[in-house]
XYZ file of C-alpha atoms in Angstrom:
260
model
C -27.238 1.490 -0.918
C -23.384 3.325 -2.282
C -22.225 4.437 -5.201
C -19.415 6.221 -6.823
C -20.230 9.123 -9.201
C -18.908 8.461 -12.597
C -16.243 11.367 -13.171
C -14.463 11.657 -15.666
C -10.896 10.740 -15.895
C -7.790 10.637 -18.628
C -8.140 10.063 -21.642
C -4.988 6.702 -21.700
C -2.429 8.692 -24.077
C 0.858 9.292 -22.886
C 4.340 9.326 -25.194
C 4.209 6.064 -26.615
C 0.108 5.223 -26.231
C -2.068 6.640 -28.444
C -5.791 6.992 -27.752
C -8.260 5.709 -26.768
C -11.819 5.245 -29.163
C -15.065 5.619 -27.867
C -15.612 2.567 -25.025
C -19.134 0.162 -25.824
C -19.981 1.656 -22.818
C -19.222 5.697 -23.739
C -16.720 5.741 -20.611
C -13.503 7.466 -21.853
C -10.351 6.111 -20.841
C -9.669 6.648 -17.306
C -12.894 6.102 -16.017
C -14.433 3.341 -13.384
C -17.330 1.875 -13.894
C -20.369 2.560 -11.772
C -19.885 1.221 -8.779
C -22.183 0.433 -5.564
C -22.760 -0.932 -3.107
C -25.449 -2.823 -0.863
C -25.256 -3.775 2.247
C -25.650 -7.251 3.869
C -27.478 -8.988 1.739
C -26.576 -12.472 3.326
C -28.226 -11.826 7.783
C -26.191 -14.369 9.924
C -22.894 -13.049 8.764
C -21.073 -10.695 10.374
C -20.867 -8.419 8.164
C -21.611 -8.998 3.743
C -22.236 -6.495 1.152
C -22.994 -6.429 -2.209
C -20.076 -4.861 -4.928
C -21.130 -3.176 -8.722
C -19.403 -2.438 -10.527
C -20.653 -1.828 -13.513
C -22.570 -5.701 -15.212
C -19.909 -8.062 -12.538
C -21.462 -8.400 -9.748
C -19.982 -10.398 -6.318
C -21.261 -11.019 -2.669
C -18.837 -10.623 0.293
C -19.153 -11.362 3.068
C -17.342 -12.164 6.785
C -18.356 -14.613 9.549
C -15.665 -14.869 12.476
C -14.035 -18.363 13.644
C -12.519 -18.967 16.904
C -9.308 -21.260 17.199
C -7.381 -20.862 14.319
C -5.351 -23.321 12.413
C -3.523 -25.718 13.800
C -0.317 -25.273 12.988
C -1.066 -21.503 14.249
C -2.673 -22.239 17.127
C -0.585 -20.924 20.367
C 0.724 -18.299 18.127
C -0.622 -15.749 19.868
C -1.451 -14.427 16.101
C -4.400 -14.440 13.983
C -5.610 -15.672 10.344
C -8.135 -15.263 7.334
C -7.667 -17.028 4.485
C -10.899 -16.230 1.954
C -12.683 -17.967 -0.928
C -14.429 -17.294 -4.047
C -16.780 -19.291 -7.108
C -17.974 -18.584 -9.960
C -21.864 -18.656 -9.377
C -23.259 -21.805 -12.078
C -25.934 -18.618 -14.219
C -23.077 -16.249 -13.297
C -21.758 -15.930 -16.287
C -23.475 -16.800 -19.519
C -22.503 -20.556 -19.672
C -23.665 -22.009 -16.855
C -19.842 -22.368 -15.299
C -20.658 -25.797 -13.674
C -19.883 -25.798 -9.873
C -17.231 -26.107 -7.741
C -16.981 -28.419 -5.138
C -13.978 -31.883 -4.794
C -11.780 -30.013 -6.924
C -10.903 -26.558 -7.323
C -9.461 -25.180 -10.722
C -6.677 -23.656 -11.255
C -7.555 -20.569 -11.691
C -9.877 -20.131 -8.507
C -7.166 -21.120 -6.266
C -5.375 -18.813 -7.546
C -7.923 -15.598 -6.854
C -8.986 -16.741 -3.555
C -5.350 -16.852 -2.121
C -4.644 -13.842 -3.814
C -7.675 -12.168 -1.695
C -6.510 -13.634 1.139
C -3.584 -12.184 0.494
C -4.128 -8.643 0.112
C -6.286 -8.470 2.901
C -4.260 -9.935 5.589
C -2.055 -7.315 4.594
C -4.723 -4.308 6.463
C -4.385 -6.221 8.712
C -2.645 -6.061 12.340
C -2.730 -10.549 13.477
C -2.113 -9.879 16.170
C -4.411 -7.380 17.113
C -6.750 -9.842 15.703
C -6.077 -13.244 18.437
C -6.364 -16.332 17.774
C -9.630 -16.544 15.532
C -9.786 -16.696 12.050
C -11.705 -14.643 9.815
C -13.338 -16.396 6.545
C -13.579 -14.516 3.323
C -16.333 -16.097 0.868
C -16.191 -13.885 -2.101
C -19.134 -15.612 -4.378
C -19.641 -14.113 -8.078
C -23.199 -13.011 -8.558
C -22.258 -12.326 -12.435
C -19.703 -11.882 -14.362
C -18.349 -8.874 -16.440
C -14.560 -8.893 -15.539
C -12.556 -7.825 -12.840
C -13.872 -10.185 -10.519
C -11.141 -11.063 -8.541
C -10.495 -7.109 -8.859
C -14.076 -6.007 -7.717
C -13.972 -8.531 -4.839
C -11.002 -7.621 -2.764
C -12.454 -4.064 -3.664
C -15.685 -5.731 -2.621
C -14.400 -7.929 0.433
C -12.049 -5.384 2.497
C -15.254 -3.286 2.576
C -17.395 -6.153 4.355
C -14.272 -6.695 6.621
C -13.638 -3.349 7.910
C -17.859 -3.400 9.011
C -17.312 -7.047 10.637
C -14.189 -6.177 12.660
C -16.528 -2.333 13.016
C -19.278 -4.539 14.816
C -16.839 -6.796 16.747
C -15.069 -3.462 18.602
C -18.641 -2.866 19.886
C -19.814 -5.709 21.018
C -16.616 -5.793 22.431
C -14.625 -8.711 21.123
C -12.105 -6.493 20.449
C -10.145 -3.704 22.202
C -9.742 -2.349 18.795
C -9.534 -2.705 15.808
C -7.133 -5.196 13.735
C -7.599 -3.161 10.661
C -4.218 -0.885 9.548
C -5.056 0.458 6.420
C -7.474 -0.059 3.709
C -7.037 -1.666 0.224
C -8.653 -1.550 -2.988
C -8.121 -3.437 -6.511
C -9.205 -2.374 -10.111
C -7.419 -4.202 -13.196
C -5.630 -1.889 -16.023
C -4.554 -2.809 -19.468
C -3.612 -2.034 -23.517
C -6.390 -2.900 -25.720
C -5.780 -1.974 -29.352
C -2.568 -0.126 -28.171
C -4.435 2.537 -25.863
C -4.828 2.797 -21.465
C -8.217 1.474 -20.254
C -9.158 1.536 -17.306
C -11.172 -1.158 -15.083
C -11.870 -3.541 -18.162
C -15.225 -5.011 -18.632
C -14.840 -8.532 -20.573
C -15.551 -7.016 -24.357
C -11.661 -5.647 -23.909
C -10.347 -8.056 -20.889
C -10.251 -10.385 -23.535
C -8.963 -8.839 -25.485
C -6.100 -6.956 -24.655
C -2.751 -7.114 -24.779
C -1.694 -7.093 -21.697
C -3.904 -7.675 -18.729
C -2.878 -5.381 -15.345
C -4.682 -6.052 -11.801
C -3.228 -3.790 -9.498
C -3.944 -4.379 -5.362
C -3.328 -0.579 -3.342
C -4.029 0.081 0.120
C -4.292 3.696 1.455
C -0.988 4.735 1.491
C -0.616 4.387 -1.776
C 2.146 1.183 -1.820
C 0.906 -1.698 -3.668
C 0.315 -5.083 -2.815
C 0.683 -6.926 -5.284
C 0.993 -6.880 -9.412
C -0.427 -9.934 -11.609
C 0.684 -8.659 -14.642
C 0.351 -10.689 -18.179
C 1.678 -9.977 -21.822
C -1.230 -11.914 -23.553
C -0.770 -10.567 -26.982
C 2.321 -8.696 -27.016
C 5.382 -7.508 -24.814
C 5.103 -4.501 -23.405
C 7.285 -1.657 -22.678
C 8.639 -0.163 -19.513
C 7.076 3.104 -19.939
C 3.570 1.330 -20.823
C 4.002 -0.300 -17.632
C 4.970 2.447 -15.646
C 1.365 4.831 -17.353
C -1.040 1.362 -16.348
C 0.241 1.932 -12.172
C 0.004 5.463 -13.426
C -3.958 4.570 -14.647
C -4.395 2.460 -11.642
C -3.279 3.761 -8.774
C -6.276 7.247 -10.522
C -8.780 4.979 -10.613
C -8.135 3.438 -6.626
C -7.879 6.637 -4.991
C -11.752 6.574 -6.910
C -12.384 3.136 -5.075
C -10.891 3.757 -1.841
C -12.845 6.883 -1.688
C -16.547 4.904 -2.408
C -15.880 2.688 0.068
C -15.561 5.149 2.873
C -17.827 6.509 2.267
C -19.848 3.180 2.056
C -18.422 2.174 5.158
C -20.050 5.898 6.095
C -23.201 4.606 5.178
C -23.253 1.179 6.687
C -25.721 -0.699 9.122
C -24.079 -0.253 13.216
């Protein structure tokens, strides 16, 4: 089990943005929730990990399928797809299982996860194989999509390492490291890694996906309560970048401790 030490970050104070009052869990405005990874809860997967970010927990697994979808055949390129689900008891009120028809939210999140992880891969080096990523939310206290991306990248990295060790890949097709985090404006203050009590009252909610070269892969932002300014957006992105550097360090530490 790998855990990210909690360090005190920025107060969140910037021009036009007031300092945050004390957060419910005692964190400073620029602090992540405690993050830890537990390896291989699913023994039949190529690789799997449970990521805990505060009270949010997501089980992320990777499976390999020889071959690609019909529309991809003959291209010499591999593919990666992702499924995301909230398990029934992951929220205070039971979530009905999504079976025949997925909600718009579920479809949007799993597409986000897949896009983020495909950006990290050399699909030609993967060959005509498909990687299936499954992200099952065990407990939801906000940030489930960002935790899914961060945890799924770790599982993906280990899975590809194992394929390389088995001689199925000449070299890992993993090109870069990817993590995601939420930031937001709550009561006018910029906060990193919102829990549900903050997310549900946020004036602005932003999900940021970034690689280890500080390149943005995706930004999802919504003015939930009131419009926000360009300087406020810059402050939120700076806050996210600080948190993502810590998450990527936690990912590297987890992989250093990963089983063969």
